[in-house]
PDB file of C-alpha atoms in Angstrom:
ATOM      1  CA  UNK A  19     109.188 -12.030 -78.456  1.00  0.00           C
ATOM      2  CA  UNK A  20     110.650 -10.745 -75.462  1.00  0.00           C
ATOM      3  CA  UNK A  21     110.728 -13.374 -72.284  1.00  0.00           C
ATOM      4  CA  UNK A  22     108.560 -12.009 -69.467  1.00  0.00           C
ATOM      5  CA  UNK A  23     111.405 -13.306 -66.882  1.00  0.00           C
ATOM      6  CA  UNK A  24     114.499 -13.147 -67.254  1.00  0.00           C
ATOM      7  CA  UNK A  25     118.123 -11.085 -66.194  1.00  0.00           C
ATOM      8  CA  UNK A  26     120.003  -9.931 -68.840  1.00  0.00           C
ATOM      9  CA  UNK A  27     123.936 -10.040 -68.662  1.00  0.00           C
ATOM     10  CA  UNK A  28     126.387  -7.637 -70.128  1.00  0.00           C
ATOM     11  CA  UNK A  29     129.902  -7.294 -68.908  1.00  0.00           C
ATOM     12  CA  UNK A  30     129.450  -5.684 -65.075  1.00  0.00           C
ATOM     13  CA  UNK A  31     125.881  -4.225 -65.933  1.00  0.00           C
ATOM     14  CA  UNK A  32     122.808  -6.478 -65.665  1.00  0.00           C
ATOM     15  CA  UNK A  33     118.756  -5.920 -66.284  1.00  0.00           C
ATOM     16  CA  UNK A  34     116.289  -7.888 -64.639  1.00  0.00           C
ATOM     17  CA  UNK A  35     113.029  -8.494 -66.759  1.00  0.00           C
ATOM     18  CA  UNK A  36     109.977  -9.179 -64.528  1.00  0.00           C
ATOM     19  CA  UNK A  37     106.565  -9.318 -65.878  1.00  0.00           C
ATOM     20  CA  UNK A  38     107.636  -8.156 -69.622  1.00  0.00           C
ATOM     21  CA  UNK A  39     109.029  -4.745 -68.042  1.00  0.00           C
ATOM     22  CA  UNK A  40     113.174  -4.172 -68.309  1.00  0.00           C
ATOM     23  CA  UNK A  41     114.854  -2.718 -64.608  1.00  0.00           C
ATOM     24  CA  UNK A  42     118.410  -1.620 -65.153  1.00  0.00           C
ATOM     25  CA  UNK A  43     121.150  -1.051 -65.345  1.00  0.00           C
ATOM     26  CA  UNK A  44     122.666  -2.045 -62.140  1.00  0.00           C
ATOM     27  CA  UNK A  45     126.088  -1.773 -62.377  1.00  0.00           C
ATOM     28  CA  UNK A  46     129.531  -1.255 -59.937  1.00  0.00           C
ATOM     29  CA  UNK A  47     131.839   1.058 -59.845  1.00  0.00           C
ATOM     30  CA  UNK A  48     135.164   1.288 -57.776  1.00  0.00           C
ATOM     31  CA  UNK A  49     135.624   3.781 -55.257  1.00  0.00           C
ATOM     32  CA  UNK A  50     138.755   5.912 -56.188  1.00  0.00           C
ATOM     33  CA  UNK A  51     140.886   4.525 -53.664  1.00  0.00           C
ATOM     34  CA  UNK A  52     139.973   0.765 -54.791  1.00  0.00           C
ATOM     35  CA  UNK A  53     139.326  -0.595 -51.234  1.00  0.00           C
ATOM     36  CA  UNK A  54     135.294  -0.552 -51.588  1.00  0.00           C
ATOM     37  CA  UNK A  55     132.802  -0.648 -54.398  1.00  0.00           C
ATOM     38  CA  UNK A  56     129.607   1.551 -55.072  1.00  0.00           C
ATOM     39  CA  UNK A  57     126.356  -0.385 -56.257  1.00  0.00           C
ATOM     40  CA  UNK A  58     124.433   1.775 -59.040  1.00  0.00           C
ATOM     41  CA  UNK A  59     120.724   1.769 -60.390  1.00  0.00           C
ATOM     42  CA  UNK A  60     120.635   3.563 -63.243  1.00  0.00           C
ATOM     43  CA  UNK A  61     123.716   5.663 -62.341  1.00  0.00           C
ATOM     44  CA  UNK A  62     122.489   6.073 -59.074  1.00  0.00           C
ATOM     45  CA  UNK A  63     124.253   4.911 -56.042  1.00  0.00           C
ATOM     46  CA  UNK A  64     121.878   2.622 -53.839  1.00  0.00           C
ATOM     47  CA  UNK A  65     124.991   0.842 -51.755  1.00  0.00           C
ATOM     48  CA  UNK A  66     128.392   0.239 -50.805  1.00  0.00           C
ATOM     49  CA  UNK A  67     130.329  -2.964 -50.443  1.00  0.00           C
ATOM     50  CA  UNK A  68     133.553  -1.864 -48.195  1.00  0.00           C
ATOM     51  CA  UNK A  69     134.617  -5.344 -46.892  1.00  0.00           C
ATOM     52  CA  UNK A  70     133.470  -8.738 -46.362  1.00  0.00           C
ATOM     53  CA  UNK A  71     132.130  -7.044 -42.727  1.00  0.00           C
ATOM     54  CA  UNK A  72     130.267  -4.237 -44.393  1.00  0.00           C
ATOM     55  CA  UNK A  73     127.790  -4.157 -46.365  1.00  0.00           C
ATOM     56  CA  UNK A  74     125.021  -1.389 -47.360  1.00  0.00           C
ATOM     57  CA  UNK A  75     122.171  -1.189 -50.039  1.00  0.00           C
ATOM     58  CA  UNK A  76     118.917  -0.080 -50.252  1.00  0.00           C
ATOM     59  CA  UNK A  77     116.609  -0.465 -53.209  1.00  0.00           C
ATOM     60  CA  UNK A  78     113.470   1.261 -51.188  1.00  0.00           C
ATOM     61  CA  UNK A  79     113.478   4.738 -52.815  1.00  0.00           C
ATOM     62  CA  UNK A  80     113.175   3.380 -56.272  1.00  0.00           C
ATOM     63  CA  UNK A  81     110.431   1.306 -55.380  1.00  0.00           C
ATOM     64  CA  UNK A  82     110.935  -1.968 -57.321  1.00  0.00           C
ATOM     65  CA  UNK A  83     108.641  -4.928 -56.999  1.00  0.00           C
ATOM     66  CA  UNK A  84     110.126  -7.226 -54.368  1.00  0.00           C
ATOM     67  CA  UNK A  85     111.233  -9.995 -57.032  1.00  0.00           C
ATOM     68  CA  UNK A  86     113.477  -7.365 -58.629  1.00  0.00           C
ATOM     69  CA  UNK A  87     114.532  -6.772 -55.695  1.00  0.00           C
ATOM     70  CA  UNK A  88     115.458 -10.571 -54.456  1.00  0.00           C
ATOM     71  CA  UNK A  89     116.674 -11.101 -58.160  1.00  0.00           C
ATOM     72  CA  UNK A  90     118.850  -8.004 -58.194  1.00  0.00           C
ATOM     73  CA  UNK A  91     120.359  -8.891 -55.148  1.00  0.00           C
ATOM     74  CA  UNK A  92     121.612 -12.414 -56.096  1.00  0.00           C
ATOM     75  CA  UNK A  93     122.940 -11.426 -58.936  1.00  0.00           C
ATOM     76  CA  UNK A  94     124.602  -8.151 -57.371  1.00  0.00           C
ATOM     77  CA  UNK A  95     125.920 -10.624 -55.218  1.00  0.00           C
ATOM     78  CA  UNK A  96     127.310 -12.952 -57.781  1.00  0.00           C
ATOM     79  CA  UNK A  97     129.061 -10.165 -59.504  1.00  0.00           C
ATOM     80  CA  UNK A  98     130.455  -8.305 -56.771  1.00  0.00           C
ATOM     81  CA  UNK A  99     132.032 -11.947 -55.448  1.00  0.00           C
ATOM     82  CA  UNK A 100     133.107 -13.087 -59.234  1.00  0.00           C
ATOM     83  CA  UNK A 101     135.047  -9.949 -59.764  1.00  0.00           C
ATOM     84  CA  UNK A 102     136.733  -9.774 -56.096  1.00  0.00           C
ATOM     85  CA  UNK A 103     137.119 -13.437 -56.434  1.00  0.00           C
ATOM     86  CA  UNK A 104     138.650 -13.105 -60.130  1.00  0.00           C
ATOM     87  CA  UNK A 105     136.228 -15.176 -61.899  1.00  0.00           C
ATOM     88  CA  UNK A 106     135.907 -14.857 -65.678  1.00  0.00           C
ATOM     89  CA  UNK A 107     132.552 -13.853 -67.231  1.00  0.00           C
ATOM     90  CA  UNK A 108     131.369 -16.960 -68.165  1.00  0.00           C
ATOM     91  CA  UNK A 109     131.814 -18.231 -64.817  1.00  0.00           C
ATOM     92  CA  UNK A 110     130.105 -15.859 -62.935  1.00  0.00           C
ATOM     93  CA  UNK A 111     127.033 -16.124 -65.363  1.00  0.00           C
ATOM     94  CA  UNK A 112     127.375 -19.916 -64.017  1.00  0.00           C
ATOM     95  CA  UNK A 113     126.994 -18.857 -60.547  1.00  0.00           C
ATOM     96  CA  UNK A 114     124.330 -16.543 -61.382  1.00  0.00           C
ATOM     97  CA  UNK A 115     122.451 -18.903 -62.339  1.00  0.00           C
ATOM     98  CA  UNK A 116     123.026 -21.355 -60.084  1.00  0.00           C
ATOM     99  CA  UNK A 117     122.566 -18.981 -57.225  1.00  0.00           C
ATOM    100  CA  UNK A 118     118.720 -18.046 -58.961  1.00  0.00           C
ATOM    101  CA  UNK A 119     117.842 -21.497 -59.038  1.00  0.00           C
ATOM    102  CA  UNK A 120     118.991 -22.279 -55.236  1.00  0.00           C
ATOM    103  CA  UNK A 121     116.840 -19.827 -54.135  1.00  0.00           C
ATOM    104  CA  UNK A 122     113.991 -19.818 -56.325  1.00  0.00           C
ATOM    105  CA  UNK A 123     114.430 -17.853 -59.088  1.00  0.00           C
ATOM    106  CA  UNK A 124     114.877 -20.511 -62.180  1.00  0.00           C
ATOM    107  CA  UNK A 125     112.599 -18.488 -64.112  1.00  0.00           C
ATOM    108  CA  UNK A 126     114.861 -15.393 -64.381  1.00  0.00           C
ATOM    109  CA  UNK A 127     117.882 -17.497 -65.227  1.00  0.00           C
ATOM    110  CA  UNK A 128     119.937 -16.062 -68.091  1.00  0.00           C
ATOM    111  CA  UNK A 129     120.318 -18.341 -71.001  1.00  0.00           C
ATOM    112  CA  UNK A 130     123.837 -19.774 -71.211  1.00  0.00           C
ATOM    113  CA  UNK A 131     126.368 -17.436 -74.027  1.00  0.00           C
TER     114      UNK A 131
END
């Protein structure tokens, strides 16, 4: 039986499971000159980090339920600062899930690996 919360952890890629139905994968990918980052959604590009100062995404034309939305960002979040912060996987599953539970989001905590 498949949890009907939850976010879903694999290397750079993550799935967030809200109300029984998967959303994924968001992912990263590095721009080719290394100085910014490109948030994906399925392969499509739906923001840019370029520096601490700048800062773009928009989930809007995909039309996710809000949650997903919150959730996603989080843990886009996490990632993004775990890898430019060089923290090891395991660690930045802790600060996933110590992020979702600051802000509200126990439910969709991933279980620990």
């Amino acid at each position: 039986m498949s949890p009907s919360h939850a976010v879903h952890l694999d290397g750079s890629r993550f799935w967030v499971i809200h109300r029984g139905r998967t959303y994924g994968p968001f992912d990263y990918e590095w721009s080719a000159d290394f100085c910014g980052l490109s948030m994906l959604y399925r392969g499509e590009k739906f923001g840019e980090y370029c520096s601490r100062e700048e800062l773009y995404a928009d989930l809007r034309p995909f039309r996710l339920p809000l949650s997903v939305v919150n959730v996603t960002s989080i843990v886009m979040g996490c990632v993004l600062w775990g890898v430019l912060n060089g923290l090891s996987e395991s660690e930045r599953e802790h600060l996933v899930q110590t992020r979702l539970s600051e802000f509200g989001y126990e439910r969709f905590r991933p279980s620990q690996s």
